[in-house]
Amino acid sequence: GASEEQIKELITKENYARYLKMTAPMSAIQVKADFSLKEVARQQGLSVSRDAVEDELVSMQAQAMQRGEKFKESEARPRIEAQMEREMVLDWLQAKATIKLVEPGEAEETPEDILGASPEELAAAALSTDDAPAAAAPAAAAAPPPPPQPVPAPPAAAAQDESASAPPGGFEWGETF
């Protein structure tokens, strides 16, 4: 691989801006897909059993021990639960779905027609059900999400001192990427 100095040379504000420009659309699609799958799971009452999660955790822990790697259950559990829920919903959709191929521009229904709400409204409803009682979900779905809060800029002096060695965007150097 590349030395740490070579890697540091690659991480510039310009390269970071290009990276964001390339990855932001895919990240947005992934977040929308995750919210959509979570909403399908909620509407259909699909949930992963604790026993299934525990079995997968035990299996992953045993594999990590065989490889001599560290295993943190607190870090692995949310990932395992999310992956298992995603697989469960996709399996359910595959079993229940009817696929009709249409040419671009010939779609008879919009996503809002099919889902009953826009993806953004479904995401807001899914978030509100995690944080509030189910009765509040319809009201939250109708309200637009609040605008993102701006991140305060670091003091100019500190930014100039660190700009030569610090990675952009508040990332930290570490052993894993």
JSON list of C-alpha atoms in Angstrom, two decimals:
[
{"chain": "A", "resi": 1, "resn": "GLY", "atom": "CA", "xyz": [0.00, 0.00, 0.00]},
{"chain": "A", "resi": 2, "resn": "ALA", "atom": "CA", "xyz": [0.70, 3.65, 0.17]},
{"chain": "A", "resi": 3, "resn": "SER", "atom": "CA", "xyz": [2.62, 5.32, 2.96]},
{"chain": "A", "resi": 4, "resn": "GLU", "atom": "CA", "xyz": [0.87, 7.62, 5.40]},
{"chain": "A", "resi": 5, "resn": "GLU", "atom": "CA", "xyz": [2.53, 10.63, 3.75]},
{"chain": "A", "resi": 6, "resn": "GLN", "atom": "CA", "xyz": [1.20, 9.61, 0.31]},
{"chain": "A", "resi": 7, "resn": "ILE", "atom": "CA", "xyz": [-2.28, 9.22, 1.74]},
{"chain": "A", "resi": 8, "resn": "LYS", "atom": "CA", "xyz": [-2.09, 12.62, 3.43]},
{"chain": "A", "resi": 9, "resn": "GLU", "atom": "CA", "xyz": [-1.11, 14.19, 0.10]},
{"chain": "A", "resi": 10, "resn": "LEU", "atom": "CA", "xyz": [-4.27, 12.74, -1.50]},
{"chain": "A", "resi": 11, "resn": "ILE", "atom": "CA", "xyz": [-6.58, 14.22, 1.12]},
{"chain": "A", "resi": 12, "resn": "THR", "atom": "CA", "xyz": [-7.03, 17.81, 0.06]},
{"chain": "A", "resi": 13, "resn": "LYS", "atom": "CA", "xyz": [-10.03, 20.11, 0.22]},
{"chain": "A", "resi": 14, "resn": "GLU", "atom": "CA", "xyz": [-10.47, 19.75, -3.54]},
{"chain": "A", "resi": 15, "resn": "ASN", "atom": "CA", "xyz": [-10.34, 15.95, -3.45]},
{"chain": "A", "resi": 16, "resn": "TYR", "atom": "CA", "xyz": [-12.70, 15.89, -0.49]},
{"chain": "A", "resi": 17, "resn": "ALA", "atom": "CA", "xyz": [-15.17, 18.13, -2.36]},
{"chain": "A", "resi": 18, "resn": "ARG", "atom": "CA", "xyz": [-14.99, 15.79, -5.38]},
{"chain": "A", "resi": 19, "resn": "TYR", "atom": "CA", "xyz": [-15.52, 12.81, -3.10]},
{"chain": "A", "resi": 20, "resn": "LEU", "atom": "CA", "xyz": [-18.62, 14.42, -1.58]},
{"chain": "A", "resi": 21, "resn": "LYS", "atom": "CA", "xyz": [-19.97, 15.32, -5.01]},
{"chain": "A", "resi": 22, "resn": "MET", "atom": "CA", "xyz": [-19.60, 11.71, -6.16]},
{"chain": "A", "resi": 23, "resn": "THR", "atom": "CA", "xyz": [-20.91, 10.00, -3.02]},
{"chain": "A", "resi": 24, "resn": "ALA", "atom": "CA", "xyz": [-23.71, 12.33, -1.88]},
{"chain": "A", "resi": 25, "resn": "PRO", "atom": "CA", "xyz": [-26.31, 11.12, -4.43]},
{"chain": "A", "resi": 26, "resn": "MET", "atom": "CA", "xyz": [-25.68, 7.45, -3.62]},
{"chain": "A", "resi": 27, "resn": "SER", "atom": "CA", "xyz": [-25.76, 8.19, 0.11]},
{"chain": "A", "resi": 28, "resn": "ALA", "atom": "CA", "xyz": [-29.12, 9.92, -0.29]},
{"chain": "A", "resi": 29, "resn": "ILE", "atom": "CA", "xyz": [-30.50, 6.95, -2.23]},
{"chain": "A", "resi": 30, "resn": "GLN", "atom": "CA", "xyz": [-29.24, 4.54, 0.43]},
{"chain": "A", "resi": 31, "resn": "VAL", "atom": "CA", "xyz": [-30.84, 6.55, 3.25]},
{"chain": "A", "resi": 32, "resn": "LYS", "atom": "CA", "xyz": [-34.17, 6.70, 1.39]},
{"chain": "A", "resi": 33, "resn": "ALA", "atom": "CA", "xyz": [-34.01, 2.95, 0.73]},
{"chain": "A", "resi": 34, "resn": "ASP", "atom": "CA", "xyz": [-33.26, 2.23, 4.39]},
{"chain": "A", "resi": 35, "resn": "PHE", "atom": "CA", "xyz": [-36.19, 4.39, 5.53]},
{"chain": "A", "resi": 36, "resn": "SER", "atom": "CA", "xyz": [-38.48, 2.76, 2.98]},
{"chain": "A", "resi": 37, "resn": "LEU", "atom": "CA", "xyz": [-37.54, -0.75, 4.11]},
{"chain": "A", "resi": 38, "resn": "LYS", "atom": "CA", "xyz": [-37.97, 0.25, 7.75]},
{"chain": "A", "resi": 39, "resn": "GLU", "atom": "CA", "xyz": [-41.45, 1.61, 6.96]},
{"chain": "A", "resi": 40, "resn": "VAL", "atom": "CA", "xyz": [-42.42, -1.60, 5.12]},
{"chain": "A", "resi": 41, "resn": "ALA", "atom": "CA", "xyz": [-41.26, -3.60, 8.14]},
{"chain": "A", "resi": 42, "resn": "ARG", "atom": "CA", "xyz": [-43.34, -1.41, 10.45]},
{"chain": "A", "resi": 43, "resn": "GLN", "atom": "CA", "xyz": [-46.46, -1.53, 8.28]},
{"chain": "A", "resi": 44, "resn": "GLN", "atom": "CA", "xyz": [-46.26, -5.31, 7.82]},
{"chain": "A", "resi": 45, "resn": "GLY", "atom": "CA", "xyz": [-45.30, -6.05, 11.42]},
{"chain": "A", "resi": 46, "resn": "LEU", "atom": "CA", "xyz": [-42.01, -7.66, 10.41]},
{"chain": "A", "resi": 47, "resn": "SER", "atom": "CA", "xyz": [-39.37, -7.85, 13.10]},
{"chain": "A", "resi": 48, "resn": "VAL", "atom": "CA", "xyz": [-36.30, -9.91, 13.75]},
{"chain": "A", "resi": 49, "resn": "SER", "atom": "CA", "xyz": [-36.48, -12.17, 16.79]},
{"chain": "A", "resi": 50, "resn": "ARG", "atom": "CA", "xyz": [-34.04, -11.66, 19.62]},
{"chain": "A", "resi": 51, "resn": "ASP", "atom": "CA", "xyz": [-33.06, -15.32, 19.38]},
{"chain": "A", "resi": 52, "resn": "ALA", "atom": "CA", "xyz": [-32.06, -14.94, 15.72]},
{"chain": "A", "resi": 53, "resn": "VAL", "atom": "CA", "xyz": [-29.95, -11.88, 16.56]},
{"chain": "A", "resi": 54, "resn": "GLU", "atom": "CA", "xyz": [-28.35, -13.69, 19.51]},
{"chain": "A", "resi": 55, "resn": "ASP", "atom": "CA", "xyz": [-27.54, -16.71, 17.33]},
{"chain": "A", "resi": 56, "resn": "GLU", "atom": "CA", "xyz": [-25.88, -14.49, 14.73]},
{"chain": "A", "resi": 57, "resn": "LEU", "atom": "CA", "xyz": [-23.94, -12.61, 17.44]},
{"chain": "A", "resi": 58, "resn": "VAL", "atom": "CA", "xyz": [-22.63, -15.87, 18.92]},
{"chain": "A", "resi": 59, "resn": "SER", "atom": "CA", "xyz": [-21.60, -17.07, 15.46]},
{"chain": "A", "resi": 60, "resn": "MET", "atom": "CA", "xyz": [-19.80, -13.81, 14.63]},
{"chain": "A", "resi": 61, "resn": "GLN", "atom": "CA", "xyz": [-18.10, -13.75, 18.02]},
{"chain": "A", "resi": 62, "resn": "ALA", "atom": "CA", "xyz": [-16.82, -17.31, 17.54]},
{"chain": "A", "resi": 63, "resn": "GLN", "atom": "CA", "xyz": [-15.47, -16.40, 14.10]},
{"chain": "A", "resi": 64, "resn": "ALA", "atom": "CA", "xyz": [-13.73, -13.32, 15.49]},
{"chain": "A", "resi": 65, "resn": "MET", "atom": "CA", "xyz": [-12.15, -15.37, 18.28]},
{"chain": "A", "resi": 66, "resn": "GLN", "atom": "CA", "xyz": [-10.86, -17.95, 15.77]},
{"chain": "A", "resi": 67, "resn": "ARG", "atom": "CA", "xyz": [-9.21, -15.15, 13.80]},
{"chain": "A", "resi": 68, "resn": "GLY", "atom": "CA", "xyz": [-7.84, -13.57, 16.97]},
{"chain": "A", "resi": 69, "resn": "GLU", "atom": "CA", "xyz": [-9.82, -10.37, 16.42]},
{"chain": "A", "resi": 70, "resn": "LYS", "atom": "CA", "xyz": [-11.61, -8.20, 18.94]},
{"chain": "A", "resi": 71, "resn": "PHE", "atom": "CA", "xyz": [-15.40, -8.37, 19.02]},
{"chain": "A", "resi": 72, "resn": "LYS", "atom": "CA", "xyz": [-17.61, -5.72, 20.53]},
{"chain": "A", "resi": 73, "resn": "GLU", "atom": "CA", "xyz": [-21.20, -6.85, 20.87]},
{"chain": "A", "resi": 74, "resn": "SER", "atom": "CA", "xyz": [-22.37, -3.26, 21.40]},
{"chain": "A", "resi": 75, "resn": "GLU", "atom": "CA", "xyz": [-21.03, -2.34, 17.95]},
{"chain": "A", "resi": 76, "resn": "ALA", "atom": "CA", "xyz": [-22.06, -5.53, 16.16]},
{"chain": "A", "resi": 77, "resn": "ARG", "atom": "CA", "xyz": [-25.63, -5.87, 17.49]},
{"chain": "A", "resi": 78, "resn": "PRO", "atom": "CA", "xyz": [-27.14, -2.79, 15.72]},
{"chain": "A", "resi": 79, "resn": "ARG", "atom": "CA", "xyz": [-25.47, -3.76, 12.43]},
{"chain": "A", "resi": 80, "resn": "ILE", "atom": "CA", "xyz": [-26.68, -7.35, 12.69]},
{"chain": "A", "resi": 81, "resn": "GLU", "atom": "CA", "xyz": [-30.23, -6.30, 13.59]},
{"chain": "A", "resi": 82, "resn": "ALA", "atom": "CA", "xyz": [-30.37, -3.83, 10.69]},
{"chain": "A", "resi": 83, "resn": "GLN", "atom": "CA", "xyz": [-28.97, -6.36, 8.20]},
{"chain": "A", "resi": 84, "resn": "MET", "atom": "CA", "xyz": [-31.33, -9.10, 9.33]},
{"chain": "A", "resi": 85, "resn": "GLU", "atom": "CA", "xyz": [-34.33, -6.75, 9.18]},
{"chain": "A", "resi": 86, "resn": "ARG", "atom": "CA", "xyz": [-33.30, -5.59, 5.70]},
{"chain": "A", "resi": 87, "resn": "GLU", "atom": "CA", "xyz": [-33.03, -9.20, 4.51]},
{"chain": "A", "resi": 88, "resn": "MET", "atom": "CA", "xyz": [-36.38, -10.08, 6.08]},
{"chain": "A", "resi": 89, "resn": "VAL", "atom": "CA", "xyz": [-38.17, -7.17, 4.37]},
{"chain": "A", "resi": 90, "resn": "LEU", "atom": "CA", "xyz": [-36.52, -7.87, 1.01]},
{"chain": "A", "resi": 91, "resn": "ASP", "atom": "CA", "xyz": [-37.50, -11.55, 1.27]},
{"chain": "A", "resi": 92, "resn": "TRP", "atom": "CA", "xyz": [-41.07, -10.51, 2.12]},
{"chain": "A", "resi": 93, "resn": "LEU", "atom": "CA", "xyz": [-41.15, -8.07, -0.80]},
{"chain": "A", "resi": 94, "resn": "GLN", "atom": "CA", "xyz": [-39.77, -10.71, -3.17]},
{"chain": "A", "resi": 95, "resn": "ALA", "atom": "CA", "xyz": [-42.46, -13.17, -2.10]},
{"chain": "A", "resi": 96, "resn": "LYS", "atom": "CA", "xyz": [-45.31, -10.63, -2.37]},
{"chain": "A", "resi": 97, "resn": "ALA", "atom": "CA", "xyz": [-44.21, -8.37, -5.23]},
{"chain": "A", "resi": 98, "resn": "THR", "atom": "CA", "xyz": [-45.51, -8.38, -8.77]},
{"chain": "A", "resi": 99, "resn": "ILE", "atom": "CA", "xyz": [-43.05, -6.77, -11.14]},
{"chain": "A", "resi": 100, "resn": "LYS", "atom": "CA", "xyz": [-44.31, -4.97, -14.22]},
{"chain": "A", "resi": 101, "resn": "LEU", "atom": "CA", "xyz": [-41.68, -3.66, -16.60]},
{"chain": "A", "resi": 102, "resn": "VAL", "atom": "CA", "xyz": [-42.43, -0.27, -18.13]},
{"chain": "A", "resi": 103, "resn": "GLU", "atom": "CA", "xyz": [-40.45, 1.94, -20.43]},
{"chain": "A", "resi": 104, "resn": "PRO", "atom": "CA", "xyz": [-39.06, 5.17, -18.93]},
{"chain": "A", "resi": 105, "resn": "GLY", "atom": "CA", "xyz": [-41.74, 7.86, -18.89]},
{"chain": "A", "resi": 106, "resn": "GLU", "atom": "CA", "xyz": [-44.58, 5.34, -19.19]},
{"chain": "A", "resi": 107, "resn": "ALA", "atom": "CA", "xyz": [-45.13, 4.84, -15.48]},
{"chain": "A", "resi": 108, "resn": "GLU", "atom": "CA", "xyz": [-48.83, 4.82, -14.66]},
{"chain": "A", "resi": 109, "resn": "GLU", "atom": "CA", "xyz": [-48.34, 5.58, -10.98]},
{"chain": "A", "resi": 110, "resn": "THR", "atom": "CA", "xyz": [-45.94, 7.81, -9.11]},
{"chain": "A", "resi": 111, "resn": "PRO", "atom": "CA", "xyz": [-44.10, 6.60, -6.00]},
{"chain": "A", "resi": 112, "resn": "GLU", "atom": "CA", "xyz": [-46.48, 8.76, -3.97]},
{"chain": "A", "resi": 113, "resn": "ASP", "atom": "CA", "xyz": [-49.47, 6.94, -5.53]},
{"chain": "A", "resi": 114, "resn": "ILE", "atom": "CA", "xyz": [-47.98, 3.55, -4.69]},
{"chain": "A", "resi": 115, "resn": "LEU", "atom": "CA", "xyz": [-46.69, 4.36, -1.21]},
{"chain": "A", "resi": 116, "resn": "GLY", "atom": "CA", "xyz": [-49.50, 6.69, -0.17]},
{"chain": "A", "resi": 117, "resn": "ALA", "atom": "CA", "xyz": [-46.97, 9.41, 0.69]},
{"chain": "A", "resi": 118, "resn": "SER", "atom": "CA", "xyz": [-43.70, 10.79, -0.57]},
{"chain": "A", "resi": 119, "resn": "PRO", "atom": "CA", "xyz": [-40.47, 9.06, 0.50]},
{"chain": "A", "resi": 120, "resn": "GLU", "atom": "CA", "xyz": [-39.66, 12.14, 2.58]},
{"chain": "A", "resi": 121, "resn": "GLU", "atom": "CA", "xyz": [-43.01, 11.95, 4.40]},
{"chain": "A", "resi": 122, "resn": "LEU", "atom": "CA", "xyz": [-42.51, 8.23, 5.05]},
{"chain": "A", "resi": 123, "resn": "ALA", "atom": "CA", "xyz": [-39.03, 8.94, 6.43]},
{"chain": "A", "resi": 124, "resn": "ALA", "atom": "CA", "xyz": [-40.43, 11.60, 8.76]},
{"chain": "A", "resi": 125, "resn": "ALA", "atom": "CA", "xyz": [-43.16, 9.20, 9.90]},
{"chain": "A", "resi": 126, "resn": "ALA", "atom": "CA", "xyz": [-40.63, 6.43, 10.53]},
{"chain": "A", "resi": 127, "resn": "LEU", "atom": "CA", "xyz": [-38.46, 8.78, 12.57]},
{"chain": "A", "resi": 128, "resn": "SER", "atom": "CA", "xyz": [-41.42, 10.01, 14.58]},
{"chain": "A", "resi": 129, "resn": "THR", "atom": "CA", "xyz": [-42.53, 6.46, 15.44]},
{"chain": "A", "resi": 130, "resn": "ASP", "atom": "CA", "xyz": [-39.10, 5.76, 16.86]},
{"chain": "A", "resi": 131, "resn": "ASP", "atom": "CA", "xyz": [-39.23, 8.85, 19.09]},
{"chain": "A", "resi": 132, "resn": "ALA", "atom": "CA", "xyz": [-42.93, 9.41, 19.81]},
{"chain": "A", "resi": 133, "resn": "PRO", "atom": "CA", "xyz": [-46.16, 7.45, 20.29]},
{"chain": "A", "resi": 134, "resn": "ALA", "atom": "CA", "xyz": [-47.82, 6.04, 17.17]},
{"chain": "A", "resi": 135, "resn": "ALA", "atom": "CA", "xyz": [-50.67, 8.57, 17.43]},
{"chain": "A", "resi": 136, "resn": "ALA", "atom": "CA", "xyz": [-48.27, 11.42, 16.62]},
{"chain": "A", "resi": 137, "resn": "ALA", "atom": "CA", "xyz": [-47.04, 9.80, 13.36]},
{"chain": "A", "resi": 138, "resn": "PRO", "atom": "CA", "xyz": [-49.71, 11.22, 10.99]},
{"chain": "A", "resi": 139, "resn": "ALA", "atom": "CA", "xyz": [-49.08, 14.78, 12.21]},
{"chain": "A", "resi": 140, "resn": "ALA", "atom": "CA", "xyz": [-45.32, 14.35, 11.84]},
{"chain": "A", "resi": 141, "resn": "ALA", "atom": "CA", "xyz": [-45.73, 12.97, 8.31]},
{"chain": "A", "resi": 142, "resn": "ALA", "atom": "CA", "xyz": [-47.56, 16.12, 7.21]},
{"chain": "A", "resi": 143, "resn": "ALA", "atom": "CA", "xyz": [-44.96, 18.51, 8.63]},
{"chain": "A", "resi": 144, "resn": "PRO", "atom": "CA", "xyz": [-41.83, 19.14, 6.56]},
{"chain": "A", "resi": 145, "resn": "PRO", "atom": "CA", "xyz": [-38.55, 18.10, 8.17]},
{"chain": "A", "resi": 146, "resn": "PRO", "atom": "CA", "xyz": [-36.57, 20.92, 9.80]},
{"chain": "A", "resi": 147, "resn": "PRO", "atom": "CA", "xyz": [-33.66, 22.32, 7.78]},
{"chain": "A", "resi": 148, "resn": "PRO", "atom": "CA", "xyz": [-30.21, 21.01, 8.71]},
{"chain": "A", "resi": 149, "resn": "GLN", "atom": "CA", "xyz": [-28.33, 23.16, 11.19]},
{"chain": "A", "resi": 150, "resn": "PRO", "atom": "CA", "xyz": [-25.07, 24.67, 9.91]},
{"chain": "A", "resi": 151, "resn": "VAL", "atom": "CA", "xyz": [-21.87, 23.36, 11.41]},
{"chain": "A", "resi": 152, "resn": "PRO", "atom": "CA", "xyz": [-19.87, 26.14, 13.07]},
{"chain": "A", "resi": 153, "resn": "ALA", "atom": "CA", "xyz": [-16.55, 26.86, 11.39]},
{"chain": "A", "resi": 154, "resn": "PRO", "atom": "CA", "xyz": [-13.38, 26.42, 13.46]},
{"chain": "A", "resi": 155, "resn": "PRO", "atom": "CA", "xyz": [-11.51, 29.57, 14.47]},
{"chain": "A", "resi": 156, "resn": "ALA", "atom": "CA", "xyz": [-9.36, 30.82, 11.61]},
{"chain": "A", "resi": 157, "resn": "ALA", "atom": "CA", "xyz": [-6.09, 30.50, 13.53]},
{"chain": "A", "resi": 158, "resn": "ALA", "atom": "CA", "xyz": [-6.75, 26.90, 14.52]},
{"chain": "A", "resi": 159, "resn": "ALA", "atom": "CA", "xyz": [-7.83, 26.04, 10.98]},
{"chain": "A", "resi": 160, "resn": "GLN", "atom": "CA", "xyz": [-4.62, 27.46, 9.51]},
{"chain": "A", "resi": 161, "resn": "ASP", "atom": "CA", "xyz": [-2.43, 25.58, 12.01]},
{"chain": "A", "resi": 162, "resn": "GLU", "atom": "CA", "xyz": [-4.14, 22.26, 11.36]},
{"chain": "A", "resi": 163, "resn": "SER", "atom": "CA", "xyz": [-4.84, 22.64, 7.62]},
{"chain": "A", "resi": 164, "resn": "ALA", "atom": "CA", "xyz": [-1.49, 21.18, 6.59]},
{"chain": "A", "resi": 165, "resn": "SER", "atom": "CA", "xyz": [-1.87, 17.92, 8.55]},
{"chain": "A", "resi": 166, "resn": "ALA", "atom": "CA", "xyz": [-5.58, 17.55, 9.38]},
{"chain": "A", "resi": 167, "resn": "PRO", "atom": "CA", "xyz": [-7.97, 15.79, 7.03]},
{"chain": "A", "resi": 168, "resn": "PRO", "atom": "CA", "xyz": [-10.90, 17.88, 5.75]},
{"chain": "A", "resi": 169, "resn": "GLY", "atom": "CA", "xyz": [-14.42, 17.91, 7.10]},
{"chain": "A", "resi": 170, "resn": "GLY", "atom": "CA", "xyz": [-13.59, 17.04, 10.71]},
{"chain": "A", "resi": 171, "resn": "PHE", "atom": "CA", "xyz": [-12.42, 13.51, 9.91]},
{"chain": "A", "resi": 172, "resn": "GLU", "atom": "CA", "xyz": [-9.69, 12.07, 12.08]},
{"chain": "A", "resi": 173, "resn": "TRP", "atom": "CA", "xyz": [-6.70, 9.98, 11.05]},
{"chain": "A", "resi": 174, "resn": "GLY", "atom": "CA", "xyz": [-6.95, 6.43, 12.26]},
{"chain": "A", "resi": 175, "resn": "GLU", "atom": "CA", "xyz": [-5.98, 2.89, 11.50]},
{"chain": "A", "resi": 176, "resn": "THR", "atom": "CA", "xyz": [-9.23, 2.06, 9.68]},
{"chain": "A", "resi": 177, "resn": "PHE", "atom": "CA", "xyz": [-10.96, 3.96, 6.95]}
]
